[in-house]
Coordinates of C-alpha atoms in Angstrom, one line a residue:
M1 CA 88.9 91.0 91.4
P2 CA 90.7 94.4 91.7
I3 CA 88.9 97.6 90.9
Y4 CA 89.9 100.6 88.7
N5 CA 88.2 103.9 88.1
A6 CA 89.9 106.5 85.9
P7 CA 90.8 109.6 88.0
T8 CA 89.1 111.9 85.4
K9 CA 88.6 114.8 87.8
D10 CA 92.2 114.9 88.7
I11 CA 93.4 114.6 85.1
Q12 CA 91.1 117.6 84.3
F13 CA 92.6 119.5 87.2
V14 CA 96.1 119.0 85.9
L15 CA 95.2 120.0 82.4
H16 CA 93.2 123.1 83.2
D17 CA 93.9 124.3 86.8
L18 CA 97.6 123.6 86.7
L19 CA 98.7 123.7 83.0
K20 CA 95.9 125.9 81.7
V21 CA 96.2 124.2 78.4
S22 CA 93.5 126.2 76.6
E23 CA 95.4 129.4 77.3
Q24 CA 98.8 128.3 76.0
D25 CA 100.2 129.8 72.8
I26 CA 100.8 126.4 71.2
E27 CA 99.2 125.2 68.0
G28 CA 96.1 123.0 68.7
F29 CA 95.9 124.0 72.4
E30 CA 93.2 126.6 71.7
D31 CA 90.8 123.8 71.1
L32 CA 91.5 122.1 74.5
D33 CA 88.6 123.6 76.5
R34 CA 87.2 121.8 79.5
D35 CA 84.3 120.3 77.6
F36 CA 86.4 118.9 74.8
T37 CA 89.1 117.4 77.1
G38 CA 86.5 116.2 79.5
A39 CA 84.7 114.3 76.8
V40 CA 88.0 112.7 75.7
V41 CA 89.1 111.8 79.2
E42 CA 85.7 110.5 80.3
E43 CA 85.5 108.2 77.2
A44 CA 89.1 107.0 77.7
G45 CA 88.2 106.3 81.3
R46 CA 85.1 104.3 80.3
I47 CA 87.0 102.1 77.9
A48 CA 89.8 101.6 80.4
T49 CA 87.3 100.6 83.2
E50 CA 84.8 98.6 81.1
V51 CA 87.0 97.0 78.4
L52 CA 90.6 96.9 79.3
H53 CA 90.6 96.4 83.1
P54 CA 88.6 93.2 83.1
L55 CA 91.3 91.8 80.7
N56 CA 94.2 92.7 83.0
V57 CA 93.9 89.6 85.1
V58 CA 93.1 87.5 82.0
G59 CA 96.4 88.6 80.4
D60 CA 98.3 87.9 83.6
T61 CA 96.9 84.4 84.1
E62 CA 96.8 83.2 80.5
G63 CA 99.8 85.0 79.1
C64 CA 100.7 84.7 75.4
V65 CA 101.1 81.3 73.8
M66 CA 103.3 80.3 70.8
E67 CA 102.1 77.6 68.5
N68 CA 104.1 76.6 65.4
G69 CA 105.7 80.1 65.2
V70 CA 102.4 81.9 65.7
V71 CA 101.9 83.9 68.9
R72 CA 98.3 83.9 70.4
T73 CA 97.4 86.8 72.6
P74 CA 95.2 86.3 75.7
T75 CA 91.4 85.8 75.4
G76 CA 89.7 89.1 74.6
F77 CA 92.8 91.0 73.6
K78 CA 92.1 90.9 69.9
E79 CA 88.5 92.2 70.3
A80 CA 89.6 95.0 72.6
F81 CA 92.4 96.0 70.2
E82 CA 89.7 96.3 67.5
Q83 CA 87.7 98.7 69.8
M84 CA 90.8 100.8 70.4
K85 CA 91.5 101.0 66.6
E86 CA 87.8 101.8 65.8
G87 CA 87.7 104.6 68.4
G88 CA 90.8 106.3 67.0
W89 CA 92.7 105.9 70.3
T90 CA 95.9 104.8 68.5
A91 CA 96.0 107.9 66.3
M92 CA 95.2 110.8 68.7
D93 CA 98.4 112.9 68.2
C94 CA 99.5 111.5 64.9
D95 CA 99.8 113.6 61.7
P96 CA 96.4 114.0 59.9
D97 CA 98.3 113.5 56.6
Y98 CA 98.7 109.8 57.7
G99 CA 95.3 109.4 59.2
G100 CA 95.9 110.8 62.7
Q101 CA 93.8 113.3 64.6
G102 CA 96.6 115.8 65.1
L103 CA 95.8 116.5 68.8
P104 CA 98.6 117.7 71.1
Y105 CA 100.8 115.1 72.7
V106 CA 99.6 116.1 76.1
M107 CA 96.1 114.8 75.2
H108 CA 97.6 111.6 74.0
T109 CA 99.3 111.4 77.4
A110 CA 96.0 112.2 79.3
A111 CA 94.2 109.3 77.5
Q112 CA 97.1 106.9 77.8
E113 CA 97.1 107.0 81.6
P114 CA 93.8 105.2 82.2
F115 CA 94.7 102.7 79.5
V116 CA 98.0 101.9 81.2
S117 CA 96.5 101.8 84.7
A118 CA 93.8 99.4 83.5
N119 CA 96.0 97.1 81.5
M120 CA 99.6 97.9 81.1
A121 CA 100.6 94.8 79.1
F122 CA 97.8 95.3 76.6
N123 CA 98.5 99.0 76.0
M124 CA 102.1 98.2 75.1
Y125 CA 101.0 96.9 71.7
Q126 CA 99.9 100.3 70.6
G127 CA 102.5 102.1 72.7
L128 CA 105.4 100.6 70.9
T129 CA 103.7 101.2 67.6
H130 CA 103.4 104.9 68.5
G131 CA 107.1 105.1 69.2
A132 CA 108.0 103.4 65.9
Y133 CA 105.6 105.8 64.1
S134 CA 107.5 108.7 65.7
A135 CA 110.9 107.4 64.6
I136 CA 109.8 106.9 61.0
Y137 CA 107.9 110.2 61.0
A138 CA 111.0 112.1 62.1
H139 CA 113.7 110.3 60.2
G140 CA 112.2 108.2 57.4
S141 CA 112.0 109.2 53.7
D142 CA 108.8 110.4 52.2
E143 CA 108.4 107.1 50.5
Q144 CA 108.7 105.2 53.8
K145 CA 106.3 107.5 55.5
Q146 CA 103.7 107.0 52.8
K147 CA 104.2 103.2 52.7
Y148 CA 104.1 102.5 56.4
L149 CA 102.7 105.3 58.5
P150 CA 99.0 105.2 57.6
K151 CA 98.6 101.5 58.6
M152 CA 100.7 102.1 61.7
V153 CA 98.6 105.1 62.8
S154 CA 95.5 103.0 62.5
C155 CA 97.3 100.0 64.1
E156 CA 96.3 97.7 61.3
W157 CA 100.1 97.2 61.4
T158 CA 102.0 97.5 64.7
G159 CA 105.6 98.4 65.4
T160 CA 108.5 97.3 67.6
M161 CA 112.0 98.5 68.5
N162 CA 114.8 96.0 68.3
L163 CA 117.9 97.0 70.3
T164 CA 119.0 94.4 72.8
E165 CA 121.0 91.3 72.0
P166 CA 121.9 88.3 74.2
H167 CA 125.4 89.6 74.9
C168 CA 124.6 93.4 75.1
G169 CA 121.9 95.5 76.6
T170 CA 122.9 99.1 77.3
D171 CA 126.2 98.9 75.5
L172 CA 124.8 98.8 72.0
G173 CA 128.2 99.3 70.4
L174 CA 128.8 95.6 71.1
M175 CA 125.9 94.5 68.9
R176 CA 126.5 91.8 66.3
T177 CA 123.4 92.1 64.1
K178 CA 124.7 92.9 60.7
A179 CA 123.4 94.6 57.6
V180 CA 124.7 93.7 54.1
P181 CA 123.8 95.8 51.1
N182 CA 121.7 94.1 48.4
G183 CA 122.7 96.5 45.7
D184 CA 119.2 97.8 45.2
G185 CA 119.0 100.1 48.2
S186 CA 117.8 97.3 50.6
Y187 CA 119.9 95.3 53.0
K188 CA 120.1 91.7 54.3
I189 CA 119.6 91.8 58.1
S190 CA 121.0 88.9 60.1
G191 CA 121.2 88.5 63.9
Q192 CA 119.2 87.9 67.0
K193 CA 117.4 90.4 69.2
I194 CA 115.9 89.6 72.7
F195 CA 113.3 91.2 75.0
I196 CA 111.3 92.5 72.0
S197 CA 107.9 93.7 73.3
A198 CA 105.0 92.9 70.9
G199 CA 107.5 91.2 68.6
E200 CA 105.0 88.7 67.3
H201 CA 101.2 88.5 67.9
D202 CA 97.9 87.9 66.2
M203 CA 96.3 91.3 66.5
A204 CA 97.7 93.0 63.4
D205 CA 98.1 92.1 59.7
N206 CA 101.8 93.2 59.7
I207 CA 104.5 94.1 62.2
I208 CA 107.0 96.8 61.3
H209 CA 110.2 96.1 63.2
L210 CA 112.7 98.9 63.7
V211 CA 116.1 97.1 64.0
L212 CA 119.5 98.4 64.9
A213 CA 122.3 96.7 63.0
K214 CA 125.8 97.4 61.8
I215 CA 126.6 97.8 58.1
Q216 CA 129.8 95.9 57.3
G217 CA 132.8 98.2 56.9
G218 CA 131.3 100.9 59.1
P219 CA 132.9 102.5 62.1
E220 CA 133.5 100.5 65.3
G221 CA 131.2 100.7 68.3
I222 CA 128.1 102.8 68.6
K223 CA 129.2 105.1 65.8
G224 CA 128.7 102.2 63.3
V225 CA 125.0 101.5 64.2
S226 CA 122.3 102.1 61.7
L227 CA 118.5 101.8 61.9
F228 CA 116.4 99.7 59.5
I229 CA 112.7 99.0 58.8
V230 CA 112.2 95.3 58.6
P231 CA 108.6 94.3 58.0
K232 CA 107.2 91.0 59.0
F233 CA 105.5 90.8 55.5
M234 CA 107.0 92.7 52.6
V235 CA 104.8 95.6 51.4
N236 CA 104.1 95.9 47.7
D237 CA 104.1 99.1 45.8
D238 CA 100.3 99.2 45.9
G239 CA 100.3 98.8 49.7
S240 CA 99.2 95.2 49.7
L241 CA 101.1 92.6 51.6
G242 CA 103.6 90.4 49.9
A243 CA 105.9 87.5 50.9
R244 CA 106.9 86.7 54.5
N245 CA 110.2 88.3 55.3
G246 CA 113.1 86.4 56.9
V247 CA 112.2 87.4 60.5
A248 CA 110.6 85.0 63.0
C249 CA 109.9 84.7 66.7
G250 CA 112.2 82.1 68.3
K251 CA 110.4 82.0 71.6
I252 CA 108.4 84.0 74.1
E253 CA 110.3 85.1 77.1
E254 CA 109.0 83.9 80.5
K255 CA 108.7 87.0 82.6
M256 CA 108.0 88.2 86.1
G257 CA 105.1 90.3 84.9
I258 CA 103.4 92.0 81.9
H259 CA 102.4 88.4 80.8
G260 CA 99.8 89.8 78.4
N261 CA 102.4 91.3 76.2
S262 CA 104.4 89.0 73.9
T263 CA 108.0 89.7 74.7
C264 CA 109.9 87.8 72.1
V265 CA 113.3 86.5 70.9
M266 CA 113.4 87.7 67.3
N267 CA 115.6 85.9 64.7
Y268 CA 116.7 87.7 61.6
D269 CA 117.9 85.5 58.8
E270 CA 118.9 87.6 55.9
A271 CA 115.7 89.5 56.3
T272 CA 115.1 92.4 53.9
G273 CA 115.6 95.8 55.6
F274 CA 115.4 99.4 54.5
L275 CA 117.7 102.1 56.0
V276 CA 116.0 104.8 58.0
G277 CA 117.9 108.1 57.7
E278 CA 121.7 108.0 57.2
E279 CA 124.1 105.1 57.4
H280 CA 125.7 104.9 60.9
K281 CA 123.3 107.4 62.4
G282 CA 120.9 104.9 63.8
M283 CA 121.1 106.0 67.4
R284 CA 120.0 109.5 66.6
A285 CA 116.8 108.0 64.9
M286 CA 116.3 105.4 67.7
F287 CA 116.5 108.1 70.4
T288 CA 113.5 109.8 68.9
M289 CA 111.6 106.7 69.7
M290 CA 113.4 106.1 73.1
N291 CA 112.9 109.6 74.5
E292 CA 109.2 109.4 73.8
A293 CA 109.1 105.9 75.2
R294 CA 110.9 107.0 78.4
L295 CA 108.2 109.5 79.2
G296 CA 105.6 106.8 78.5
V297 CA 107.5 104.4 80.9
G298 CA 107.5 107.0 83.6
L299 CA 103.8 107.2 83.1
Q300 CA 103.6 103.4 83.5
G301 CA 105.4 103.7 86.9
Y302 CA 102.9 106.0 88.5
A303 CA 99.9 104.6 86.6
Q304 CA 100.4 101.2 88.1
A305 CA 100.8 102.8 91.5
E306 CA 97.5 104.7 90.9
S307 CA 95.6 101.4 90.2
A308 CA 97.2 99.7 93.2
Y309 CA 96.4 102.7 95.4
Q310 CA 92.8 102.6 94.5
N311 CA 92.5 99.0 95.6
A312 CA 94.4 99.7 98.8
V313 CA 92.1 102.5 99.8
A314 CA 89.0 100.3 99.2
Y315 CA 90.5 97.5 101.3
A316 CA 91.5 99.8 104.1
N317 CA 88.0 101.1 104.3
D318 CA 86.4 97.7 104.2
R319 CA 88.8 95.5 106.3
L320 CA 88.0 95.6 110.0
Q321 CA 91.1 95.3 112.2
G322 CA 91.8 96.6 115.7
R323 CA 90.4 99.7 117.3
D324 CA 91.2 103.4 116.8
V325 CA 93.4 104.4 119.8
T326 CA 91.5 107.7 120.1
G327 CA 88.1 106.1 120.3
V328 CA 85.9 103.5 118.7
K329 CA 84.9 104.5 115.1
N330 CA 82.7 101.5 114.3
P331 CA 80.7 100.8 117.5
D332 CA 78.3 98.4 115.7
G333 CA 81.2 96.1 114.5
P334 CA 83.8 94.0 116.1
A335 CA 86.6 96.3 115.0
D336 CA 87.3 99.5 113.2
P337 CA 88.4 99.7 109.6
L338 CA 92.1 99.7 108.8
I339 CA 92.0 103.3 107.6
V340 CA 91.6 104.7 111.1
H341 CA 95.2 103.6 112.0
P342 CA 98.0 106.2 111.6
D343 CA 100.4 103.9 109.9
I344 CA 97.9 102.9 107.3
R345 CA 97.1 106.6 106.7
R346 CA 100.9 107.2 106.3
N347 CA 101.2 104.5 103.8
L348 CA 98.1 105.7 101.8
M349 CA 99.2 109.3 102.0
D350 CA 102.7 108.3 100.7
Q351 CA 101.0 106.7 97.7
K352 CA 98.4 109.4 97.0
S353 CA 100.8 112.3 97.3
F354 CA 103.3 110.6 94.9
V355 CA 100.7 109.6 92.3
E356 CA 99.1 113.0 92.0
G357 CA 102.5 114.8 91.9
A358 CA 103.8 112.3 89.4
R359 CA 100.8 112.9 87.2
A360 CA 101.4 116.6 87.2
F361 CA 105.1 116.1 86.4
T362 CA 104.4 113.8 83.5
F363 CA 101.7 116.0 82.0
W364 CA 104.1 118.9 82.3
G365 CA 106.7 116.9 80.4
A366 CA 104.2 116.2 77.7
Y367 CA 103.4 119.9 77.5
L368 CA 107.1 120.7 77.1
I369 CA 107.2 118.2 74.2
D370 CA 104.3 119.9 72.5
R371 CA 106.0 123.3 73.0
A372 CA 109.3 122.0 71.7
H373 CA 107.8 120.4 68.6
K374 CA 104.9 122.7 67.6
N375 CA 106.6 126.0 68.5
Q376 CA 110.2 124.9 67.6
D377 CA 111.1 126.1 71.2
A378 CA 114.7 125.2 71.9
D379 CA 114.4 126.0 75.5
A380 CA 111.5 123.7 76.0
D381 CA 113.4 121.0 74.1
G382 CA 116.4 121.4 76.3
L383 CA 114.2 121.3 79.5
I384 CA 112.4 118.1 78.5
S385 CA 115.7 116.5 77.5
L386 CA 116.9 117.3 81.1
M387 CA 113.7 116.0 82.6
T388 CA 113.4 112.8 80.6
P389 CA 115.7 110.6 82.8
V390 CA 114.1 112.0 85.9
I391 CA 110.6 111.2 84.7
K392 CA 111.7 107.7 83.7
G393 CA 113.9 106.9 86.5
F394 CA 112.3 108.5 89.6
L395 CA 108.7 107.8 88.7
T396 CA 109.3 104.1 88.0
D397 CA 111.4 103.6 91.1
K398 CA 108.7 105.2 93.2
G399 CA 105.9 103.6 91.2
F400 CA 107.2 100.1 92.1
E401 CA 107.8 101.2 95.7
Y402 CA 104.2 102.3 96.1
A403 CA 102.7 99.4 94.2
T404 CA 104.3 97.2 96.8
A405 CA 103.2 99.7 99.6
A406 CA 99.6 99.2 98.4
Q407 CA 100.1 95.4 98.6
Q408 CA 101.3 95.9 102.2
V409 CA 98.0 97.4 103.2
Y410 CA 96.4 94.0 102.6
G411 CA 98.8 92.2 104.9
G412 CA 98.9 88.5 104.0
H413 CA 96.0 88.9 101.6
G414 CA 98.3 91.1 99.4
Y415 CA 100.5 88.1 98.9
I416 CA 97.7 85.8 97.8
E417 CA 97.1 85.9 94.1
E418 CA 93.3 85.9 94.3
W419 CA 93.4 89.5 95.5
G420 CA 95.3 90.6 92.4
M421 CA 97.7 93.0 94.2
S422 CA 100.9 91.1 93.2
Q423 CA 100.2 91.8 89.5
Y424 CA 100.7 95.6 90.1
A425 CA 104.0 95.0 91.7
R426 CA 105.2 92.5 89.1
D427 CA 104.0 94.6 86.2
A428 CA 105.5 97.8 87.6
R429 CA 108.9 96.2 88.1
I430 CA 109.8 96.1 84.4
A431 CA 109.4 99.9 84.1
M432 CA 112.6 100.3 86.2
I433 CA 114.5 98.2 83.7
Y434 CA 113.5 98.7 80.1
E435 CA 114.0 101.7 77.9
G436 CA 117.3 102.2 79.8
A437 CA 117.7 100.8 83.3
N438 CA 117.3 103.5 86.0
G439 CA 121.0 103.4 86.9
I440 CA 121.7 104.4 83.3
Q441 CA 119.1 107.2 83.5
A442 CA 120.9 108.6 86.5
L443 CA 124.3 108.5 84.7
D444 CA 122.7 110.2 81.7
L445 CA 121.3 112.9 83.9
V446 CA 124.6 113.6 85.8
G447 CA 127.1 112.7 83.1
R448 CA 125.4 114.4 80.1
K449 CA 122.2 116.4 80.8
L450 CA 123.5 118.6 83.6
A451 CA 126.3 119.9 81.3
Q452 CA 124.2 120.1 78.1
D453 CA 124.5 123.4 76.4
G454 CA 126.8 124.6 79.1
G455 CA 124.4 123.8 81.9
K456 CA 121.8 126.2 80.4
H457 CA 118.9 123.9 81.0
V458 CA 119.5 123.0 84.6
M459 CA 120.1 126.6 85.4
A460 CA 116.8 127.5 83.7
F461 CA 115.1 124.9 86.0
F462 CA 116.6 126.4 89.1
D463 CA 115.5 129.9 87.9
M464 CA 112.0 128.5 87.3
V465 CA 111.8 127.3 90.9
K466 CA 113.4 130.5 92.2
T467 CA 111.0 132.7 90.2
F468 CA 107.9 130.8 91.4
I469 CA 109.0 131.2 95.0
K470 CA 109.7 134.9 94.5
E471 CA 106.5 135.7 92.7
N472 CA 104.5 134.0 95.5
E473 CA 106.4 135.0 98.6
G474 CA 103.6 137.4 99.6
N475 CA 101.1 134.5 99.7
E476 CA 101.0 133.6 103.3
A477 CA 98.9 130.5 102.6
L478 CA 101.6 129.1 100.4
K479 CA 104.7 130.4 102.2
K480 CA 105.2 128.1 105.2
D481 CA 103.8 124.8 103.9
F482 CA 104.9 125.0 100.3
L483 CA 107.4 127.7 99.4
E484 CA 109.8 127.3 102.3
P485 CA 110.1 123.5 101.9
L486 CA 110.6 123.9 98.1
K487 CA 113.3 126.5 98.6
A488 CA 115.2 124.2 101.1
A489 CA 115.0 121.3 98.7
S490 CA 116.1 123.3 95.7
K491 CA 119.1 124.5 97.7
D492 CA 120.0 120.9 98.5
L493 CA 119.8 120.1 94.8
Q494 CA 122.0 123.1 93.8
A495 CA 124.5 122.1 96.5
A496 CA 124.7 118.6 95.0
G497 CA 125.3 120.1 91.6
M498 CA 128.0 122.3 93.0
Y499 CA 129.7 119.3 94.7
F500 CA 129.8 117.5 91.3
M501 CA 131.4 120.6 89.7
Q502 CA 134.0 121.0 92.4
N503 CA 134.9 117.3 92.1
A504 CA 135.0 117.2 88.3
T505 CA 138.5 115.7 88.4
K506 CA 137.2 112.7 90.3
P507 CA 134.5 111.3 88.1
N508 CA 133.7 108.5 90.5
N509 CA 132.5 111.0 93.0
A510 CA 129.8 112.2 90.6
L511 CA 128.9 108.8 89.3
S512 CA 128.6 107.4 92.8
G513 CA 126.1 110.1 93.6
S514 CA 124.2 110.1 90.4
Y515 CA 121.3 107.9 91.6
D516 CA 120.8 110.0 94.7
F517 CA 120.9 113.1 92.5
M518 CA 118.2 111.7 90.2
H519 CA 116.0 111.1 93.2
M520 CA 116.7 114.5 94.6
M521 CA 115.7 116.1 91.4
G522 CA 112.6 114.0 91.2
H523 CA 111.6 115.2 94.6
V524 CA 112.2 118.9 93.8
C525 CA 110.2 118.5 90.5
L526 CA 107.3 117.0 92.4
G527 CA 107.7 119.7 95.1
L528 CA 107.4 122.3 92.4
M529 CA 104.4 120.6 91.0
W530 CA 102.7 120.4 94.4
A531 CA 103.4 124.1 95.1
R532 CA 101.9 125.0 91.8
M533 CA 98.9 122.7 92.3
A534 CA 98.3 124.1 95.8
K535 CA 98.3 127.6 94.4
A536 CA 95.8 126.5 91.7
A537 CA 93.6 124.9 94.2
M538 CA 93.6 127.9 96.5
E539 CA 92.7 130.1 93.5
A540 CA 89.8 127.8 92.6
L541 CA 88.5 128.1 96.1
E542 CA 88.9 131.8 96.2
G543 CA 87.0 131.9 92.9
G544 CA 84.0 130.2 94.4
A545 CA 84.6 126.7 93.1
S546 CA 81.7 124.4 94.0
D547 CA 83.7 121.3 94.7
T548 CA 85.4 122.6 97.8
E549 CA 86.2 119.1 99.1
F550 CA 88.2 118.3 96.0
Y551 CA 90.4 121.4 96.2
E552 CA 90.8 121.2 100.0
T553 CA 91.9 117.6 99.7
K554 CA 94.4 118.6 97.0
I555 CA 96.0 121.2 99.3
A556 CA 96.1 118.8 102.2
T557 CA 97.7 116.1 100.1
G558 CA 100.3 118.6 98.9
R559 CA 101.1 119.7 102.4
Y560 CA 101.8 116.0 103.2
Y561 CA 104.2 115.7 100.3
M562 CA 106.1 118.8 101.3
A563 CA 106.3 117.8 105.0
R564 CA 107.0 114.1 104.7
Q565 CA 108.5 113.4 101.3
L566 CA 110.4 116.4 100.1
P567 CA 112.9 116.4 103.1
A568 CA 114.4 113.3 101.5
T569 CA 116.6 115.7 99.5
S570 CA 118.6 116.3 102.7
M571 CA 119.4 112.6 103.0
H572 CA 120.4 112.3 99.3
L573 CA 122.7 115.3 99.6
S574 CA 124.4 113.8 102.6
R575 CA 125.0 110.6 100.7
I576 CA 126.4 112.6 97.7
N577 CA 128.8 114.6 99.8
T578 CA 130.5 111.4 101.0
G579 CA 131.9 111.0 97.5
G580 CA 132.9 107.8 95.8
D581 CA 135.6 106.4 98.1
T582 CA 133.3 104.2 100.2
V583 CA 131.4 103.1 97.1
M584 CA 134.6 102.0 95.3
A585 CA 136.5 100.8 98.4
L586 CA 136.3 97.0 97.8
E587 CA 138.2 95.1 95.2
A588 CA 135.9 93.1 92.9
A589 CA 137.1 89.9 94.5
N590 CA 135.8 91.0 97.9
F591 CA 132.1 91.3 97.0

């Protein structure tokens, strides 16, 4: 059976050595000292390792079962969900007015990582609920908040998001689900939604569906989409549950991975729904949910890679295969362990340097969300808006790549189900697709986010990189291994942006290079994170930190990323500079 141990020391390093959370001028951050965050992270890690991880293979092999319209979750899921609720893990950053603990979002993120690494499919039940809570919290009426949020915060009721229909995925303007006014402020919702995560299950008393639909007579396309609350059971004025609503699960989708999550086809047959926010403004409300979800999906990408990496390291240390070309390392055995071989080291270093850089990038994104929301900081809001497609797209692409790289360390055993490595690859694969497929993330980044507010936010990011380099150019320990590679990569990224500007009259040139640009920006972001982490580790060592091995390992891992991974920006720039002609050369019939 695969192993998992929460990387609590590394999470603490990112929170305190890198982000210095307790020193930030953000409401609630003053309470985030090492002892407090350590207690939270250690307990989250314990639950992940002892409770959730043993159920990961159970969820994968059993899956969810539908019987007479009722969906049964895998053995042990219901009991584990009760533990999560009792421990308050579903309510960490939610508003205390609705039963939450009011902690910063960055602490929610820090606790979520072990849960996702241990059992991604299970964690989606509360993850989707958190997103639905956020949408109602931001856009719902006071009455809606009072009626639904307390039970959603506690996960007595769970939540979903219903966007996709059989004939339309990303192009939501094509949706056919309709909403007809009842005359009393409610609507009749009719239509079918597919790929609905946690759409029906047996772990909550009620499920609050957030459904996109078109009110008859509204504008055409995406401008005519509205958002509705459609509860599985109607909620009476006193908060008790009433009659079953006209919503039902048609079937459970058979999927490549995340078998422990009930991904459903949902049928709405004149179900009673309640408008969230304004008519025809549903996408604005839904994007509150989706932007949060996209950071969470980026976390899923690297969290699965983290778990796969841990298992690959254990296997590489145990498996005897061949001899070290520089001399025998295991003279008492018939062969040396795999980890002595340079190509295995390369593979493991690729994984390790990505995961640790991705963790820092994601936590920094969560910090920006806190700064934007709690301090009403427009610059932080613009920066996280810019970074969201990069966090989602780059980290999930690479997360899947490195989950399969971990599988490769096992050789043929990685392909055999009893070792459990295929589950990491299969589960990680969905993260590249849902919450906006990664090609869409790249188009969003290049087509919308670069030009947002006159390009203010991307220029602020370039200035951030430039300022860090300038402030530390006298640091000889950083200069050659970290600052110079970061400077070169940042110049590549700026050159790509300049190419897009110079070719603005030929949109296919920019769109053909958008995916490369997203990966370029991801590499530069991780390069910045690694340069900052290296500086923090060096300062800890200079300050007499007792755990010298941890900090020296951090610096060595960062050097690897800067030397072996960051130069990929040059390749991506070369591709971008070829324009769109070769991409668009063939007629559709010639593919």
